[in-house]
C-alpha positions in Angstrom: 76.7 187.4 200.2 75.0 186.9 197.2 72.9 183.8 196.3 71.6 183.1 193.0 68.8 180.4 192.4 67.6 179.1 189.2 64.3 177.2 188.8 62.6 175.3 186.0 61.3 177.5 183.2 58.2 175.5 182.5 55.7 176.9 185.0 51.8 176.0 185.4 49.9 178.9 186.0 47.4 178.6 189.0 45.2 181.5 190.0 46.9 184.7 191.7 50.4 183.6 190.5 52.6 185.3 188.3 54.5 182.5 186.2 55.7 182.8 182.8 57.6 180.8 180.4 60.5 183.3 179.7 64.3 183.6 180.4 66.0 182.3 183.5 66.9 186.0 184.3 63.2 186.3 185.3 63.7 183.6 187.7 67.1 184.7 189.2 67.0 186.0 192.7 69.9 187.9 194.0 70.2 189.6 197.5 69.7 193.3 197.4 72.3 195.2 199.4 73.3 198.9 199.9 76.3 199.4 201.9 77.0 201.7 204.5 78.8 202.6 207.9 76.0 200.8 209.7 73.8 198.0 208.3 70.3 197.0 208.9 68.8 193.9 208.0 65.6 193.6 206.2 63.7 190.5 206.1 60.7 190.8 203.9 58.5 188.2 202.3 59.0 189.2 198.6 58.8 185.8 196.8 58.1 182.2 197.6 58.3 178.9 196.0 55.7 176.2 195.6 55.1 172.8 194.0 51.9 171.4 192.6 52.9 167.7 192.0 55.2 166.2 194.8 57.8 164.4 192.9 60.8 163.8 195.0 64.2 165.3 193.6 66.6 162.7 192.2 69.6 164.0 193.9 68.5 166.7 196.9 66.7 164.8 199.8 63.5 166.6 201.2 62.9 168.7 197.8 60.8 168.1 195.0 61.5 167.9 191.4 59.4 170.7 190.3 59.3 174.1 191.9 57.4 177.2 190.8 58.0 180.7 191.8 55.3 183.4 193.0 56.5 186.9 193.1 54.8 189.4 196.0 55.4 192.5 193.8 52.8 194.5 195.9 55.2 193.6 199.3 58.1 195.6 196.9 56.8 198.7 198.3 58.5 197.6 201.7 61.9 197.6 199.9 61.1 201.2 198.3 59.8 202.5 202.1 63.5 201.2 203.4 65.2 203.0 200.4 63.3 206.2 200.9 63.9 206.3 204.7 67.7 205.4 204.5 68.1 207.9 201.5 66.5 210.4 203.5 68.5 210.1 206.7 71.5 210.0 204.7 71.1 213.3 203.3 70.2 214.8 206.5 73.1 216.4 207.9 71.8 216.8 211.4 70.9 213.0 211.8 74.0 210.7 211.9 76.6 213.4 210.5 79.4 211.5 209.1 77.9 208.2 209.2 75.8 206.3 206.4 73.0 203.7 206.8 72.9 200.6 204.7 70.8 197.3 204.5 70.9 194.0 203.5 67.9 192.8 202.0 66.8 189.1 202.3 63.6 187.2 201.4 61.4 185.4 204.1 60.2 182.1 202.8 56.7 181.1 203.0 57.6 177.9 204.8 58.2 178.5 208.4 60.8 175.6 208.7 63.1 177.8 206.5 62.3 181.0 208.1 65.7 181.2 209.9 68.0 180.1 206.9 68.7 183.9 205.5 68.9 185.3 209.1 71.6 182.9 209.9 73.3 183.9 206.3 73.1 187.5 207.6 74.6 186.8 210.8 77.5 184.6 210.1 78.3 186.0 206.5 78.3 182.6 205.1 76.4 181.3 202.1 76.8 177.6 203.9 76.4 178.8 207.3 77.9 177.3 210.4 76.3 178.0 213.9 78.4 180.5 216.1 80.7 181.1 213.1 81.1 184.6 212.1 82.9 185.5 208.6 82.3 189.3 208.8 85.6 191.2 208.5 83.8 193.9 210.6 80.7 194.3 212.6 78.2 196.7 211.2 74.7 195.4 211.7 72.8 197.6 214.0 69.4 196.0 214.0 67.0 193.7 211.9 63.3 194.6 210.3 61.2 191.4 210.4 57.4 190.8 209.4 54.6 190.7 208.3 53.4 187.7 210.6 53.7 186.9 214.1 55.3 183.3 213.1 58.0 185.1 211.2 58.8 187.5 213.9 58.7 185.1 216.9 60.8 182.7 215.2 63.5 185.2 214.0 63.1 186.8 217.7 64.0 183.6 219.5 67.7 183.7 217.3 68.3 187.5 217.4 68.0 187.9 221.1 70.6 185.3 221.4 72.9 187.8 219.8 71.1 190.8 221.4 70.4 192.3 218.0 67.6 194.5 218.0 64.6 193.5 216.1 61.9 195.8 214.9 58.7 194.2 213.5 56.6 196.0 211.0 53.7 193.3 211.1 50.4 193.8 213.4 51.0 194.3 217.3 51.0 191.1 219.2 50.8 190.6 223.0 53.1 187.9 223.1 55.8 189.7 221.2 55.6 192.4 223.6 56.5 190.1 226.6 59.9 191.4 227.5 60.8 188.2 229.7 60.2 186.3 226.6 61.5 188.6 223.7 63.8 190.9 225.1 65.2 192.4 221.9 61.8 192.8 220.1 60.5 196.1 219.4 56.9 196.5 217.7 56.2 199.5 215.6 52.6 198.8 215.2 50.5 200.3 217.7 48.1 198.3 220.2 44.7 197.0 218.9 43.1 197.8 222.5 40.6 200.1 221.0 39.8 198.2 217.8 36.9 196.3 219.2 35.3 199.5 220.5 35.6 201.0 217.0 34.2 198.2 215.2 31.2 198.0 217.4 30.7 201.9 217.2 30.6 201.3 213.2 28.0 198.6 213.9 26.0 200.8 216.0 26.2 203.7 213.6 24.7 201.9 211.0 22.3 199.6 213.1 24.2 196.4 212.3 23.4 194.1 215.0 23.9 190.7 213.4 27.2 189.9 212.4 29.7 187.1 211.5 33.2 186.7 212.7 35.9 184.9 210.9 39.2 185.1 213.0 42.5 183.2 213.3 42.4 180.4 215.2 45.4 181.9 217.7 46.0 183.6 220.5 45.3 187.0 218.7 41.9 185.6 217.6 40.9 184.2 221.0 42.0 187.8 222.4 39.9 189.9 219.9 36.9 187.2 220.1 36.7 188.0 224.0 37.0 191.8 223.6 34.6 191.8 221.0 32.2 189.8 222.8 32.3 192.2 225.8 31.9 195.3 223.8 29.0 193.6 221.7 27.4 192.5 225.1 27.4 196.0 226.3 25.8 197.4 223.2 23.4 194.8 222.2 25.3 193.3 219.0 25.0 189.8 218.5 27.1 187.2 216.7 25.4 185.2 213.8 28.4 182.8 213.9 32.1 182.7 214.7 34.6 180.8 212.6 38.1 180.3 213.9 40.3 179.7 210.8 43.5 177.9 211.5 46.7 179.2 209.7 47.7 176.0 208.7 44.2 174.7 207.5 44.4 173.6 204.1 42.5 175.7 201.5 40.5 172.8 200.3 40.0 170.8 203.3 36.3 169.8 204.4 36.4 172.3 207.3 37.5 175.0 205.1 34.6 174.6 202.8 32.1 174.4 205.4 33.4 177.7 206.5 33.0 179.3 203.2 29.3 177.7 203.0 28.5 178.9 206.4 29.4 182.5 205.4 27.7 182.7 202.2 24.2 180.8 203.9 24.4 183.5 206.7 21.7 185.9 207.2 24.3 188.2 208.5 25.0 191.0 205.8 28.1 192.1 207.5 31.0 190.1 208.5 34.2 191.0 210.7 37.5 189.7 209.5 40.6 189.8 211.9 44.1 188.5 211.5 47.0 188.8 209.4 47.4 188.1 205.6 49.5 184.9 206.0 46.9 183.3 208.3 43.7 183.8 206.3 45.2 184.2 202.7 43.6 180.9 201.5 40.1 182.1 203.0 40.3 185.3 201.5 41.4 184.2 198.3 38.5 181.4 197.9 35.9 184.2 199.3 37.1 186.1 196.1 37.1 183.3 193.7 33.6 182.7 194.6 32.4 186.2 194.3 30.6 186.4 197.4 29.3 189.9 196.5 26.4 190.0 199.1 28.4 190.8 202.2 30.0 193.9 203.7 33.3 192.8 205.0 34.6 194.8 207.9 38.7 194.3 208.2 41.3 195.1 210.6 43.9 195.9 207.8 44.2 196.7 204.2 44.4 193.1 203.1 45.9 192.1 199.4 42.2 191.9 198.1 42.8 193.5 194.8 45.3 190.7 193.5 42.9 188.6 191.7 43.4 187.7 188.2 40.0 186.8 186.9 37.9 188.1 183.9 34.8 189.3 186.2 33.9 192.8 186.8 32.7 192.1 190.1 34.7 191.7 193.3 33.9 190.0 196.5 35.5 192.8 198.6 34.3 195.7 196.7 32.3 198.0 199.4 34.7 196.7 202.2 35.4 198.8 205.4 39.0 198.8 206.6 40.3 199.9 210.0 43.7 201.2 209.4 46.0 202.7 211.8 46.0 206.6 211.1 49.3 208.0 210.1 50.5 211.2 208.5 50.2 211.0 204.3 53.7 211.0 203.0 53.5 212.6 199.8 57.3 212.7 199.2 57.0 209.0 199.1 54.8 209.0 196.2 57.0 211.2 194.5 60.1 209.1 195.2 58.1 206.0 193.8 57.5 208.1 190.7 61.2 208.6 190.0 61.9 204.6 190.6 63.7 203.0 187.6 66.0 200.0 187.3 68.8 202.2 185.9 68.9 204.4 189.3 69.2 201.0 191.5 71.1 198.5 189.2 71.7 196.4 192.1 68.2 195.9 192.8 67.1 192.4 191.2 63.3 192.6 191.9 63.1 196.0 189.9 64.1 194.8 186.7 61.6 192.0 186.8 58.5 194.5 187.1 59.7 196.3 183.9 60.1 193.2 182.1 56.4 192.0 183.2 54.5 195.1 182.8 56.8 197.0 180.2 57.9 194.2 178.1 61.5 195.2 178.6 64.0 192.3 177.7 67.0 191.1 179.6 70.7 190.9 178.6 71.8 187.5 178.1 75.1 188.4 179.6 74.3 190.0 183.3 70.7 189.5 183.1 70.1 193.2 183.2 67.4 195.0 181.3 68.6 196.5 178.0 69.2 200.2 178.1 66.8 202.8 176.8 63.8 200.6 177.2 60.8 202.5 178.0 62.5 205.8 179.8 59.5 207.3 180.8 58.3 204.0 182.2 57.2 204.6 186.1 55.4 202.3 188.7 52.5 204.6 188.8 51.5 203.4 185.5 51.0 200.1 187.2 47.4 198.7 187.9 46.5 198.8 191.6 46.1 195.2 192.0 49.7 195.0 191.2 51.2 197.9 192.6 49.6 200.7 194.9 51.4 204.1 195.1 49.9 204.8 198.5 52.0 204.1 201.4 50.8 201.2 203.3 50.6 200.5 207.0 53.5 198.3 206.9 55.5 200.3 204.5 55.0 203.3 207.1 55.8 201.0 210.1 59.3 200.1 208.0 60.0 203.9 207.3 59.4 204.4 210.9 61.6 201.5 212.3 64.5 203.2 210.1 64.3 206.3 211.8 64.0 205.0 215.4 67.1 202.8 214.6 68.7 206.2 213.3 67.9 208.2 216.1 69.1 205.6 218.6 72.2 205.5 216.7 72.5 209.1 217.0 72.0 209.3 220.5 74.6 206.5 221.2 77.1 207.9 219.2 76.7 211.4 220.8 77.2 209.6 224.4 80.5 207.8 222.8 81.7 211.0 221.6 81.4 212.7 225.1 82.9 209.7 226.9 85.9 209.3 224.5 86.7 212.9 224.3 88.6 212.3 227.8 90.2 209.0 226.5 92.6 208.3 223.7 90.6 209.5 220.8 90.1 206.2 219.4 87.6 205.3 217.0 84.2 204.7 218.3 83.5 200.9 218.7 79.8 200.1 217.8 77.9 196.9 219.2 74.1 196.2 218.6 73.3 195.7 222.2 74.4 199.2 223.0 71.0 200.4 221.1 68.7 198.9 223.5 68.5 201.8 226.1 67.9 204.3 223.5 65.2 202.0 221.9 63.5 201.5 225.0 62.9 205.1 225.3 62.0 206.5 222.1 59.7 205.5 219.0 58.6 207.5 216.0 55.2 209.0 215.9 55.1 211.0 212.6 57.2 212.8 210.1 56.2 216.5 209.1 59.1 218.6 208.4 60.9 217.3 211.4 60.8 214.0 213.2 58.9 213.6 216.6 59.7 211.2 219.1 57.6 209.9 221.5 57.3 207.2 224.4 56.1 203.9 223.4 53.1 204.2 226.0 51.7 207.2 223.7 50.8 204.4 221.2 48.7 202.2 223.3 45.5 203.7 222.0 45.8 204.4 218.3 43.4 206.7 216.2 42.1 204.7 213.1 41.3 205.7 209.5 38.3 204.1 208.1 38.8 203.2 204.4 36.4 202.1 202.0 37.6 199.8 199.3 36.1 200.7 195.6 36.7 198.1 193.1 33.9 198.1 190.6 34.3 197.7 187.9 37.2 195.4 188.9 40.5 196.6 188.8 40.6 200.4 189.9 41.4 199.0 193.5 40.9 202.6 195.1 41.1 203.0 199.1 39.1 206.1 200.1 39.0 207.3 203.6 35.5 207.8 204.8 36.0 208.3 208.3 37.9 207.9 211.6 37.8 206.5 214.9 39.4 208.3 217.8 39.2 206.3 221.1 40.3 209.4 223.3 37.6 211.7 221.9 34.6 212.7 224.4 31.6 209.9 224.1 29.5 210.0 221.1 32.2 212.0 219.2 34.7 209.2 218.7 33.4 207.9 215.5 33.3 210.3 212.2 32.0 209.0 209.1 30.9 210.7 205.7 28.3 208.1 205.0 27.8 209.7 201.4 31.2 208.6 200.2 30.8 205.0 201.0 30.3 202.7 198.2 28.4 199.5 199.0 28.8 196.1 197.6 26.8 195.9 194.4 24.0 193.7 195.8 22.7 197.0 197.8 21.2 200.0 196.5 21.1 201.7 200.2 23.0 201.1 203.4 22.8 197.6 204.1 20.8 196.0 207.1 22.3 193.1 208.8 19.9 192.1 211.8 18.2 188.9 212.7 14.6 189.9 212.2 12.5 191.6 209.8 12.6 195.1 209.9 10.1 196.7 212.1 8.3 199.7 210.0 6.8 202.8 211.3 4.0 202.3 213.9 5.8 199.2 215.2 8.5 198.7 217.9 11.0 195.9 218.6 10.5 193.5 221.3 12.9 190.6 222.3 11.7 187.3 221.1 11.9 184.7 224.0 14.4 182.1 223.8 16.7 183.8 221.1 19.7 186.0 221.1 19.1 189.4 222.6 19.3 190.9 219.1 16.3 188.9 217.7 12.9 190.9 217.9 9.5 190.6 216.9 7.5 193.8 215.7 4.9 195.0 218.2 2.1 197.4 217.4 2.6 200.9 219.3 0.3 201.3 222.3 -2.5 203.9 222.2 -1.6 207.4 221.4 2.3 206.4 220.7 4.2 206.3 217.6 7.2 205.3 215.8 8.1 207.1 212.7 11.5 205.4 212.0 12.3 201.9 211.3 13.6 199.6 214.0 12.7 201.8 217.0 12.9 200.2 220.5 10.5 202.3 222.1 7.4 204.2 220.7 7.0 207.8 221.2 4.2 209.0 223.2 2.2 212.3 221.6 1.9 215.4 223.2 -1.2 216.3 225.0 -2.2 218.4 222.1 -1.8 215.4 219.6 -3.0 212.1 219.0 -1.8 209.2 216.9 -3.1 208.3 213.8 -4.4 205.1 212.4 -0.9 203.9 211.2 0.5 205.0 214.6 3.6 206.9 212.7 2.6 210.1 213.1 0.9 212.7 215.7 -2.0 214.9 214.7 -3.3 218.0 216.2 -6.3 217.4 218.1 -9.6 219.3 217.4 -10.3 221.7 220.5 -14.2 221.2 221.0 -16.7 221.5 224.0 -20.6 220.9 224.1 -21.7 223.7 222.0 -25.1 224.6 220.5 -24.5 223.1 217.2 -23.8 219.7 218.5 -26.9 217.3 218.3 -26.5 216.7 221.7 -26.2 220.4 222.7 -28.9 221.3 220.6 -31.2 218.6 221.9 -30.7 219.9 225.6 -30.8 223.3 225.0 -34.2 222.9 223.3 -35.5 220.8 226.3 -34.1 223.4 228.8 -35.9 225.9 226.6 -39.2 224.2 226.1 -39.5 223.4 230.1 -38.8 227.0 230.9 -41.8 228.0 228.6 -43.7 225.4 230.1 -43.1 226.6 233.5 -43.5 230.0 232.6 -47.0 229.1 231.1 -47.9 227.5 234.3 -46.8 230.5 236.2 -49.2 232.7 234.0 -52.2 229.9 234.7 -51.7 230.3 238.4 -51.4 234.0 238.4 -54.5 234.3 236.2 -56.3 231.9 238.5 -54.7 233.4 241.5 -58.3 233.6 243.6 -59.4 230.0 242.7 -59.3 227.7 245.9 -56.7 225.4 244.4 -54.3 228.1 244.0 -54.9 229.8 247.4 -55.2 226.3 249.5 -51.4 225.6 248.4 -49.7 228.9 249.6 -50.0 230.9 246.2 -46.7 232.7 247.0 -44.5 229.9 247.6 -45.9 228.5 244.5 -45.0 231.7 242.5 -41.5 231.7 244.0 -41.2 227.9 243.2 -42.2 228.3 239.6 -40.0 231.2 239.2 -37.3 229.4 240.7 -37.7 226.3 238.6 -37.8 228.4 235.4 -34.1 229.7 236.6 -33.1 226.0 237.2 -33.9 225.4 233.7 -32.2 228.4 232.2 -29.2 227.7 234.4 -28.7 224.4 232.4 -27.7 226.5 229.3 -24.5 227.9 231.2 -23.1 224.5 230.8 -23.6 224.7 226.9 -21.3 226.8 224.7 -17.7 227.5 225.2 -16.6 227.8 228.6 -14.8 230.8 230.7 -14.2 231.9 234.0 -17.4 233.7 234.4 -19.6 230.8 233.0 -17.7 228.2 235.2 -18.3 230.1 238.4 -21.8 231.0 237.3 -22.5 227.2 236.5 -22.1 225.9 240.2 -23.2 228.8 242.2 -26.5 229.3 240.0 -27.3 225.5 240.0 -26.7 225.3 243.6 -28.5 228.1 245.0 -31.4 227.9 242.7 -32.1 224.2 243.5 -31.5 225.3 247.3 -34.1 227.6 246.8 -36.6 225.2 244.8 -36.3 222.4 247.4 -36.5 225.0 250.4 -40.1 226.2 248.7 -41.1 222.5 248.7 -40.1 222.2 252.4 -42.0 225.3 253.3 -44.9 224.0 251.2 -44.9 220.5 253.0 -44.5 222.4 256.3 -47.8 224.4 255.6 -49.7 221.3 254.7 -48.8 219.7 257.9 -49.4 222.8 260.0 -52.8 223.7 258.2 -54.2 220.3 259.0 -52.8 220.5 262.6 -54.6 223.7 263.4 -57.8 221.3 263.8 -56.4 220.2 267.2 -55.9 223.1 269.6 -52.4 224.0 270.5 -50.4 227.1 271.6 -47.5 226.3 269.3 -49.7 225.5 266.1 -51.6 228.8 266.9 -48.2 230.8 266.8 -46.7 229.1 263.8 -49.9 230.1 261.9 -50.0 233.4 263.1 -46.5 234.3 262.7 -46.1 232.6 259.2 -43.0 230.9 260.6 -42.9 228.7 257.2 -41.8 231.7 255.3 -38.4 232.0 257.0 -37.5 228.5 256.0 -36.7 229.8 252.5 -34.0 232.5 253.3 -32.4 230.4 256.2 -31.8 227.3 254.1 -30.5 229.7 251.1 -28.3 231.4 253.2 -26.4 228.1 254.3 -25.9 227.4 250.5 -24.6 230.8 249.7 -22.4 230.5 252.6 -21.1 227.1 251.3 -20.9 228.5 247.8 -18.8 231.5 249.1 -16.3 229.2 250.7 -16.0 227.1 247.9 -15.3 230.3 245.4 -12.8 231.6 247.9 -10.8 228.3 248.3 -11.0 226.5 245.2 -13.2 228.0 242.6 -13.9 226.3 239.3 -11.9 227.1 236.4 -11.8 226.6 232.9 -9.9 223.3 232.0 -8.9 220.8 229.1 -9.5 217.0 228.7 -7.1 215.4 226.2 -8.2 212.1 226.9 -11.8 211.7 226.8 -12.6 211.7 223.2 -10.0 210.4 220.5 -8.7 213.1 218.6 -10.2 215.8 220.5 -9.4 218.5 223.3 -12.5 219.0 225.3 -12.8 222.1 226.8 -14.8 222.3 230.1 -15.2 223.6 233.7 -13.1 221.7 236.1 -15.2 221.9 239.7 -12.0 223.3 241.4 -12.9 221.6 244.9 -14.4 218.1 244.5 -15.1 218.3 248.1 -17.2 221.5 247.8 -19.1 220.1 244.8 -20.1 217.0 246.5 -21.0 219.2 249.8 -23.4 221.3 247.7 -24.9 218.0 246.2 -25.1 216.6 249.6 -26.8 219.6 251.0 -29.4 219.5 248.2 -30.2 215.9 248.7 -30.5 216.5 252.5 -33.1 219.3 251.7 -35.0 216.8 249.4 -34.9 214.1 252.0 -36.3 216.6 254.6 -39.0 217.6 252.2 -39.9 213.9 251.3 -40.3 213.2 255.0 -42.4 216.1 255.8 -44.7 215.4 252.6 -44.6 211.6 253.3 -45.9 212.4 256.9 -48.8 214.3 255.5 -49.7 211.7 252.8 -53.1 210.4 254.9 -54.6 213.9 255.5 -57.7 214.7 253.3 -56.6 215.0 249.9 -58.8 217.6 248.4 -56.3 220.1 247.2 -53.8 218.5 249.2 -50.5 218.4 247.3 -48.5 216.3 250.0 -48.6 213.2 247.9 -47.4 215.2 244.9 -44.6 216.7 247.0 -43.5 213.0 248.2 -43.4 211.7 244.4 -41.5 214.8 243.4 -39.0 214.6 246.0 -38.5 210.9 245.7 -38.0 211.6 242.0 -35.5 214.4 242.6 -33.6 212.2 245.3 -33.4 209.2 242.9 -32.2 211.6 240.0 -29.3 212.8 242.1 -28.0 209.8 243.8 -28.2 208.0 240.1 -26.2 211.0 238.7 -23.2 210.6 241.0 -21.8 207.2 240.0 -22.8 207.8 236.2 -21.3 211.2 236.2 -17.8 209.9 237.7 -17.9 207.2 235.0 -18.2 209.7 232.0 -15.5 212.0 230.5 -15.7 215.1 228.3 -18.8 216.4 226.8 -20.8 213.4 228.1 -20.1 214.5 231.7 -21.3 217.7 231.0 -24.4 216.5 229.4 -25.1 214.4 232.1 -25.0 217.0 234.6 -27.4 219.1 232.4 -29.7 216.0 232.1 -29.8 215.9 235.9 -30.6 219.3 236.4 -33.4 219.2 233.6 -34.8 215.8 235.0 -35.2 216.9 238.6 -36.4 220.3 237.4 -39.0 218.6 235.3 -39.8 216.1 238.2 -40.9 219.3 240.4 -43.1 220.9 237.6 -44.6 217.7 236.7 -45.7 216.0 239.8 -46.4 219.3 241.9 -48.3 221.5 239.1 -49.3 219.1 236.6 -52.3 218.0 238.7 -53.3 221.5 239.5 -53.1 222.8 236.0 -55.3 219.6 235.0 -57.9 220.5 237.3 -57.8 224.6 236.7 -58.1 224.1 232.8 -59.9 220.9 232.6 -61.9 220.4 235.6 -62.9 223.7 236.9 -65.9 222.2 238.4 -63.8 220.5 241.3 -62.1 224.0 241.9 -64.4 224.8 244.6 -63.6 225.8 248.1 -66.5 223.7 249.6 -64.8 220.7 248.8 -62.4 221.2 251.7 -65.2 221.6 254.3 -66.7 218.3 253.1 -63.8 216.6 253.1 -62.8 217.7 256.8 -66.5 216.9 258.0 -66.4 213.5 256.3 -63.2 213.2 258.0 -64.5 214.4 261.8 -67.5 211.9 261.3 -65.2 209.1 260.4 -63.1 209.8 263.3 -66.3 209.9 265.7 
């Protein structure tokens, strides 16, 4: 059936509308029909009527006086996809042989209350239809194609399932429509968006967008995607700046609507996710475009009709948008087909002449409203601007194309089964009823078309691959959709998202990859810390800890520099540490080595004085041989400190501790022997067999080798179990690695010190006991003071040594060696040198006797 409609020729032009004061032929609408053995009903949103001033019609109730017409020329591609698929099938001798496909094309009104009008006309065959009446001569209807919104498919689904007519939808997938209990005859061509939330969040993580806004339809699909997005965002630390649920019935100029637009503009989020179908969010998207909201990156779930804006601005609000589009094979043949489309090729098509009239200025014939012949014979749809008509096949067109093939294959399978059955019957003509297609439709769906058609089960489409499209529209009007990446949910983790960032054009406000975070960017040298009481994505910037760096923006954790490096002042780069040690060129090393050499020279001078005056009473009175041994040992002690200065190696590390331990053991043993000699010498005045034997046998001379042997054994055990070795200290001094000697066994080192302190304590005790003996040439007091200083130095050394690090720790040990050695030289030999060199008159032998006699008289 054909129906003609005429509307008033005086039109007011609102934004985005094609309305012209031209002949009535432009506004006449006739249903498009292509006859065939089997017919498919196609219900596409191609045009709609609207009114601005609601003036009731004089004769028709529930109608207004003035109506205006808007063509949706971009949707005309749906018609071409339908034509292309049917012509391709009809040319295929292997698919539906001896059977031709045809279609009845009807417009889907914008107003939901009129959605079922054309469906009843198609079912009944009557322009003024009556329910349950059918005026068709024969039943040739096989299936119906519906879309693009959920509301249209759901309304028509409730009607078509009464007739058990298969309904194939080419709009977005909807979980309610997949309910077989509610919609028994409905099949969705679009795959499920199960993996879309993961894909969107993966994109957010790729660009480090953690602060995003959401614009969703206020329906079950919007609530479901909101729940899924929240879960994925929670897992990956992405936060929502705002969530706006837009009602599909919300008036474009209501207070709530404008509040939503203002919130979008005022939000600090630079990335906004839009999810919904075109019909539901059409008003919002239109007004976003008109307000030139150019500072946002829009992430969309489908290629919206965002190019259809008739204004005079070069900027476009949606330039730089990223679109998740279901992957499908590129249809090159379809593009070639569109290039051949011409009104003369399809004279029954009433929409195509309007495009030629509008864009190529071809006049209508006043007789039959057809275009005049030979008008623009070389004109083609590929010459139209992209905002008016896109040559690339859209998602919806691909689903229409696939739906036609699904119907064709189902028909083919059903006919083969009927032929096999009727071979054994009367050879009657095949009887065809729409419900007979359901078994085949429930098993097969179209996957792609590359040379031959591959049929796959519907379950294979539950997780679909997505193409990521970047929308280029600057300057406004080019309307390019460039594939910049893809998302494959079934790919290995970490390889699901693939992007070519260099191809992406961002909104004109941004000169680099946009940032969308709820905090100030943390530069190098800082790390992000969560702000208390705010969203998990809101951070403060905290300086990296000691010796840690961050060399990128927005790092969650600082990186610790290797042991061989240290962090610079800005804490954004690790610098190579300088290898150093206590060398002679250091002021500290130079001072210590100079002191060691000076004291060695002084001690050698003292030794020279004692050798020169070896026959004097003061030298002979204090055991001349022990004095020589002590002085020589102290020279070695002073010189052993030089082993601690300079670059350490294995030999010097071993010699440091063994030389120090053995040399001081000899020195302290000598002091102990001298103290014993003083005691024994003065005790000889009291007769006793033991004292005589000690004096005669010179037993004190065995003190030195015996005690030294014990120290040698202890050092041998130390070297045999855990000897000292060359080590590095990377923490003692900032920016430096200190090379030093590790003691190896701390227990052995402390045992050596403990043994030395024990000898010093023993020597102190013996000297202290003899302090009140006659003091002419008696060195007991000097031995006491020297041992007291020696003991104090090394007891003080331990806590100070363990509280320092690096070169200072080495210097402390050198200082202790020098101080304790200097104490022995100073307190024991300085007074004697004073008498020998400055008071020679006191260096006489009779002084001992006088003092001894004096002592006896005193005792008597």
